[in-house]
mmCIF file of C-alpha atoms in Angstrom:
data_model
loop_
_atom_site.group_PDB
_atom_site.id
_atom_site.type_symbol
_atom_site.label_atom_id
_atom_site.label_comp_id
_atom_site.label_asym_id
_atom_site.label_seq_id
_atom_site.Cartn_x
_atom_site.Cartn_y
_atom_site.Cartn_z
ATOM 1 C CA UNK A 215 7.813 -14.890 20.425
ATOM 2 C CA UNK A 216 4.642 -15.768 18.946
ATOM 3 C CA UNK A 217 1.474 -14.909 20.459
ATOM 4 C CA UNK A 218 -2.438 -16.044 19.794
ATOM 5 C CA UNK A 219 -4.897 -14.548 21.925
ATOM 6 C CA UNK A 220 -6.541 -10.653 22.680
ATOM 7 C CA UNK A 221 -3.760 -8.683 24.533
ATOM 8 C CA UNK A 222 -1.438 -11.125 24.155
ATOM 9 C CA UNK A 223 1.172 -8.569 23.439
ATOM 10 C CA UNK A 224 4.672 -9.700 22.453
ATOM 11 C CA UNK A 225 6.352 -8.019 24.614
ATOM 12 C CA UNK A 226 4.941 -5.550 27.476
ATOM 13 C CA UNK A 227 6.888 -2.264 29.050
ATOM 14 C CA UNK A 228 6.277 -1.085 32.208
ATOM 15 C CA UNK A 229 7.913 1.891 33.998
ATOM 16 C CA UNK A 230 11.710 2.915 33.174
ATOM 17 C CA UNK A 231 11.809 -0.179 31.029
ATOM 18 C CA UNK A 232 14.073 -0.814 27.852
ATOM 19 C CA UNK A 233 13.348 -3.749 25.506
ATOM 20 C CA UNK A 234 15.501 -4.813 22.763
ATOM 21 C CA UNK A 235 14.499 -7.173 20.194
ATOM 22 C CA UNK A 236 16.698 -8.642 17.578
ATOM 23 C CA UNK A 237 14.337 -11.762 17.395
ATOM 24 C CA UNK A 238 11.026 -12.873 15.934
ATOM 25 C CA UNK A 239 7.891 -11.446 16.974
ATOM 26 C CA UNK A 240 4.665 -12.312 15.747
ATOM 27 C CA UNK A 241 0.938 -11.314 17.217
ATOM 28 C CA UNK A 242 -1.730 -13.059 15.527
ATOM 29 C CA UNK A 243 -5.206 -11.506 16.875
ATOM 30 C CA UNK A 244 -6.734 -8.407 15.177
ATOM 31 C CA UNK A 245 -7.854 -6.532 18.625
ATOM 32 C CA UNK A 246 -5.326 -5.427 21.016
ATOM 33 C CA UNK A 247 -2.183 -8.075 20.585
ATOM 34 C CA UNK A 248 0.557 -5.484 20.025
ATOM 35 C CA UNK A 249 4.022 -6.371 18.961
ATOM 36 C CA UNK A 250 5.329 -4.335 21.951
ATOM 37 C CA UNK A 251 3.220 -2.696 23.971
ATOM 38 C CA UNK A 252 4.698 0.364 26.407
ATOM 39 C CA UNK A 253 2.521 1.966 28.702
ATOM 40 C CA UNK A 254 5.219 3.436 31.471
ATOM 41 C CA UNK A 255 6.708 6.377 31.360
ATOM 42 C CA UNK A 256 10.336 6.878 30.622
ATOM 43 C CA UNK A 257 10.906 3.834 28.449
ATOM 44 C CA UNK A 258 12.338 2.651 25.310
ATOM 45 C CA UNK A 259 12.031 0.082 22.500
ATOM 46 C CA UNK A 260 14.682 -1.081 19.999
ATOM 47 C CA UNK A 261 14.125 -3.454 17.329
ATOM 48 C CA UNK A 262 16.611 -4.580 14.775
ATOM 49 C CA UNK A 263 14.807 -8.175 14.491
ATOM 50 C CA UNK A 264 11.160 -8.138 13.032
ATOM 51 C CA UNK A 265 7.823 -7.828 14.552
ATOM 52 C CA UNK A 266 4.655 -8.782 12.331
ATOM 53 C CA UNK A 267 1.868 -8.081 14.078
ATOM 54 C CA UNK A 268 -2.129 -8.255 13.103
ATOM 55 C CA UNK A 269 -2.871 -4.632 14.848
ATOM 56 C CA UNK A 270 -0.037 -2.208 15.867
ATOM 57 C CA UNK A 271 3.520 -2.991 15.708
ATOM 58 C CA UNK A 272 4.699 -0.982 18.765
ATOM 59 C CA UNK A 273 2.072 1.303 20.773
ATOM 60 C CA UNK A 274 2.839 3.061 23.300
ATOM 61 C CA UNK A 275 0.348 4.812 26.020
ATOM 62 C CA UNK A 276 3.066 6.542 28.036
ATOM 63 C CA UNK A 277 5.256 9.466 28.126
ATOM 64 C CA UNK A 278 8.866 10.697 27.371
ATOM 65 C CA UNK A 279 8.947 7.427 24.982
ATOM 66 C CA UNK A 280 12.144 6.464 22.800
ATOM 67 C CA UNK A 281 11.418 3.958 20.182
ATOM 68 C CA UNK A 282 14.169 2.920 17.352
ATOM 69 C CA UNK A 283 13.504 0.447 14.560
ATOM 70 C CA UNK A 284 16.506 -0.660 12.459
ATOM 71 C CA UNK A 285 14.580 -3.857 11.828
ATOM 72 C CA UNK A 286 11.095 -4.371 10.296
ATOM 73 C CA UNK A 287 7.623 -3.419 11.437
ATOM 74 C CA UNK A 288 4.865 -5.518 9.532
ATOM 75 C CA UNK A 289 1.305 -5.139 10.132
ATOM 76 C CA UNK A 290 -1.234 -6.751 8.096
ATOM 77 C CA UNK A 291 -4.983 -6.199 9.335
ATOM 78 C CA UNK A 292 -7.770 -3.708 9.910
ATOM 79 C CA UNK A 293 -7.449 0.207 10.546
ATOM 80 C CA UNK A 294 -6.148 -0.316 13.619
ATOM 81 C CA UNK A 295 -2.844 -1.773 12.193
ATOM 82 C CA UNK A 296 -0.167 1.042 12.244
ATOM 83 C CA UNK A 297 3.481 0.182 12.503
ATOM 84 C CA UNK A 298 4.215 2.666 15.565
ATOM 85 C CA UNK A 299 1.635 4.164 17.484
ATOM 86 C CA UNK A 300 2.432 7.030 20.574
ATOM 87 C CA UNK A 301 0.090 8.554 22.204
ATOM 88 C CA UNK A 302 -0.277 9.273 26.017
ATOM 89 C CA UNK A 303 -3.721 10.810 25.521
ATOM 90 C CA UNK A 304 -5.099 12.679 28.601
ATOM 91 C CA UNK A 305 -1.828 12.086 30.612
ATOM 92 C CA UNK A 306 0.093 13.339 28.258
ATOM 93 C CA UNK A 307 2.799 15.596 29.837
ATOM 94 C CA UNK A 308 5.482 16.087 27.086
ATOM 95 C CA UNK A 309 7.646 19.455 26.915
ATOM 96 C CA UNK A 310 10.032 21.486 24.953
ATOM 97 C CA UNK A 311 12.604 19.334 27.096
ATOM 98 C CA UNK A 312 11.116 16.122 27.662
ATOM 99 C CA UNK A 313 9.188 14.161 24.805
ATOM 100 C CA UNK A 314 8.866 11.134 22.863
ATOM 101 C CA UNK A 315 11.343 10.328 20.146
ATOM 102 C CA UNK A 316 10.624 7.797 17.162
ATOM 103 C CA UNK A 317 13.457 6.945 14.847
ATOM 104 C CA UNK A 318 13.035 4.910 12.004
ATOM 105 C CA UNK A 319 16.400 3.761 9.830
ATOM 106 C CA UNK A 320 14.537 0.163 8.979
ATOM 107 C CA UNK A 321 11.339 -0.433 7.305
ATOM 108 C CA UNK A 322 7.926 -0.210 8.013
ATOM 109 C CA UNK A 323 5.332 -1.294 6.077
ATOM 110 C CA UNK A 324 1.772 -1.203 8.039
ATOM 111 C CA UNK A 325 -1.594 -1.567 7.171
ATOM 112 C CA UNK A 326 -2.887 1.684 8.199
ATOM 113 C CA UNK A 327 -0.799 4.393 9.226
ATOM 114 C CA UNK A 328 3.347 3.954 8.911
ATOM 115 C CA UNK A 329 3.618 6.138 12.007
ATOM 116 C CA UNK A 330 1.130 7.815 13.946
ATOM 117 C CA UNK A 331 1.513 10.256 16.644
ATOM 118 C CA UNK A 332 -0.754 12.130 19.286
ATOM 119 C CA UNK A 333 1.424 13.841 21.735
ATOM 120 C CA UNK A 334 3.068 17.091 21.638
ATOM 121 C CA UNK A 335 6.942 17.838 20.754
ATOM 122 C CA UNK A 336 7.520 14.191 19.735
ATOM 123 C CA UNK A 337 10.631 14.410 17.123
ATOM 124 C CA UNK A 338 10.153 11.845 14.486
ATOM 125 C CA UNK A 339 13.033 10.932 12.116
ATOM 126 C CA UNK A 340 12.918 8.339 9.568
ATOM 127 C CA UNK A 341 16.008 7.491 7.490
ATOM 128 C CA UNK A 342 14.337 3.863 6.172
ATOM 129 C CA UNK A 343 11.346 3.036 4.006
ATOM 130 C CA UNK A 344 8.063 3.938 5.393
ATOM 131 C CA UNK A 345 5.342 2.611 3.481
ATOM 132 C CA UNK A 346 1.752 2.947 4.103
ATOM 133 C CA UNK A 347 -1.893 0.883 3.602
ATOM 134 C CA UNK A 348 -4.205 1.412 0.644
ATOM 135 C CA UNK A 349 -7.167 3.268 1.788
ATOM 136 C CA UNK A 350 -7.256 6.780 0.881
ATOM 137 C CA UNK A 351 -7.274 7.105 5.096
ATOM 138 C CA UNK A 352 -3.676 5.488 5.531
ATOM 139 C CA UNK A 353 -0.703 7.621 5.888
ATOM 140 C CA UNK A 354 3.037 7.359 5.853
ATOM 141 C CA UNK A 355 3.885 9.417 8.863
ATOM 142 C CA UNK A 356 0.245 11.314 10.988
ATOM 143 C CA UNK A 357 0.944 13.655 13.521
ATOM 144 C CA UNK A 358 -1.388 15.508 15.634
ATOM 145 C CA UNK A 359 1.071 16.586 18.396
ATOM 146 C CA UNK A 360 2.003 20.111 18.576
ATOM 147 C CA UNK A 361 5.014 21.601 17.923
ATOM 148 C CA UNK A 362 6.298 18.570 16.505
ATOM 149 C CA UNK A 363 9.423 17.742 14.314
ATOM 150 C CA UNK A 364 8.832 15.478 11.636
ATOM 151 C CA UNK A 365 13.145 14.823 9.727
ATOM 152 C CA UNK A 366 12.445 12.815 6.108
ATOM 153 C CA UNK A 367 15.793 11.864 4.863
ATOM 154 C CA UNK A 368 14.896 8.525 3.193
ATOM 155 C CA UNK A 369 11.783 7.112 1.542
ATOM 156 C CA UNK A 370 8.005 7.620 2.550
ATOM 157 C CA UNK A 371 5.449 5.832 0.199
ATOM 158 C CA UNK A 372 1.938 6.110 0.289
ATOM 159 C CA UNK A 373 -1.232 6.435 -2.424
ATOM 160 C CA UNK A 374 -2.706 9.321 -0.323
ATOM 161 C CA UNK A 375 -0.348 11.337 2.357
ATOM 162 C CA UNK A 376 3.099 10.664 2.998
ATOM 163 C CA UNK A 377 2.673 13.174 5.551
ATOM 164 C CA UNK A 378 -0.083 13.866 7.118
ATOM 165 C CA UNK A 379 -0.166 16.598 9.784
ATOM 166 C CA UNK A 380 -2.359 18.647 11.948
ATOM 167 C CA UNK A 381 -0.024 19.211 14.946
ATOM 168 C CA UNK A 382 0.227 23.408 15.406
ATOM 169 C CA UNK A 383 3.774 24.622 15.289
ATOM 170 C CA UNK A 384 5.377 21.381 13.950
ATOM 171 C CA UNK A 385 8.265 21.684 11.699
ATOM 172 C CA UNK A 386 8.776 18.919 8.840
ATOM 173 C CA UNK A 387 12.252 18.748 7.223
ATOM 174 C CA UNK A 388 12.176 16.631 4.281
ATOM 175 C CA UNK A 389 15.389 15.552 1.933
ATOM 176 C CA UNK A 390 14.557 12.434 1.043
ATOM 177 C CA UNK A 391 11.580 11.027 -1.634
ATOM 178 C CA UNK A 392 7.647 11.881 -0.720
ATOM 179 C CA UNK A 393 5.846 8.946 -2.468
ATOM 180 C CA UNK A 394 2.614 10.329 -1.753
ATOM 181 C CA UNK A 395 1.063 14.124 -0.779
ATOM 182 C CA UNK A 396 1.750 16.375 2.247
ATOM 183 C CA UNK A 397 -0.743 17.923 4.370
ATOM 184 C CA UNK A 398 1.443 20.682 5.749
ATOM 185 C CA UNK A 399 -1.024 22.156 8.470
ATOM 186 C CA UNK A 400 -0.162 24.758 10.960
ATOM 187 C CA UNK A 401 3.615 23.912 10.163
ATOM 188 C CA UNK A 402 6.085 25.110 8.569
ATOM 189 C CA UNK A 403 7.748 23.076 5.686
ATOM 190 C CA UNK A 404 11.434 22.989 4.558
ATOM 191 C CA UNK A 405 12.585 21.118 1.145
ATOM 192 C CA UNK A 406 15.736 19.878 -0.029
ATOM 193 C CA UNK A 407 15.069 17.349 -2.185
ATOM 194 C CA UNK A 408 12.604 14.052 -2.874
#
């Protein structure tokens, strides 16, 4: 799939949807042309093909989210370019029991942030390569959802934060390498090795 224009997403998840890609993607406008864009609730992604997008990778604007990426996420322009994106912003309804879940056992290497998170008890576990842009703004992994979980067992690189957090109450587990600083927050921080 290969796609020119502004919003021309890749691929575009509405409501209880699941796309799987194992393919190609490739977005080619800097605005809004997502690799896979999700904005209904109670839907998933899975790629084990490659998306190379311009601006994000995957974004998502919905709730109780599942994305997997056992492929590779490429993005290559502007600060808008983060590999995976969640945030449901002012509908955001996530609970203790029903949230957004990002797993990463592939690569990512973005232009801005590897991952970046808004909402609130998303569980984020990367057992790939995460690797971040050059400005002293990009970040491996951001969160700013709440009582968070943030699992490291792999690789995170980046020249500033690996992990970047200011989600209260979020826990980050790391035993794999930190490439890059931690901004611990209001968390709480376990180490076993990297």
């Amino acid at each position: 799939i290969t796609t020119y224009g502004t919003a021309a997403y890749g691929i575009r998840a509405r409501t209880n949807s699941s796309v799987v890609n194992s393919g190609t993607i490739s977005t080619n406008n800097t605005s809004t042309a997502y690799g896979i864009f999700i904005d209904g609730n109670n839907s998933s992604a899975t790629n084990s093909g490659i998306i190379s997008a311009k601006a994000y990778g995957i974004y998502s604007s919905a709730n109780f989210i599942t994305i997997s990426n056992s492929g590779a996420i490429n993005t290559n322009s502007g600060s808008s370019a983060h590999g995976i994106f969640v945030s449901a912003g002012s509908t955001s309804a996530s609970t203790s029991s029903n949230y957004s879940k990002i797993n990463n056992s592939g690569t990512i290497n973005a232009n801005a942030h590897g991952i970046y998170t808004k909402d609130a008890f998303t569980k984020i576990n990367n057992s790939g390569t995460i690797t971040s842009g050059n400005t002293t703004s990009d970040y491996g992994i951001k969160n700013e959802g709440a009582n968070s979980t943030i699992t490291n067992s792999s690789i995170i690189n980046s020249t500033t934060y690996a992990i970047y957090n200011s989600g209260a109450g979020t826990t980050i587990n790391n035993s794999g390498t930190i490439n890059g600083g931690i901004v611990i927050g209001d968390a709480t921080l376990n180490i076993s090795g990297g």
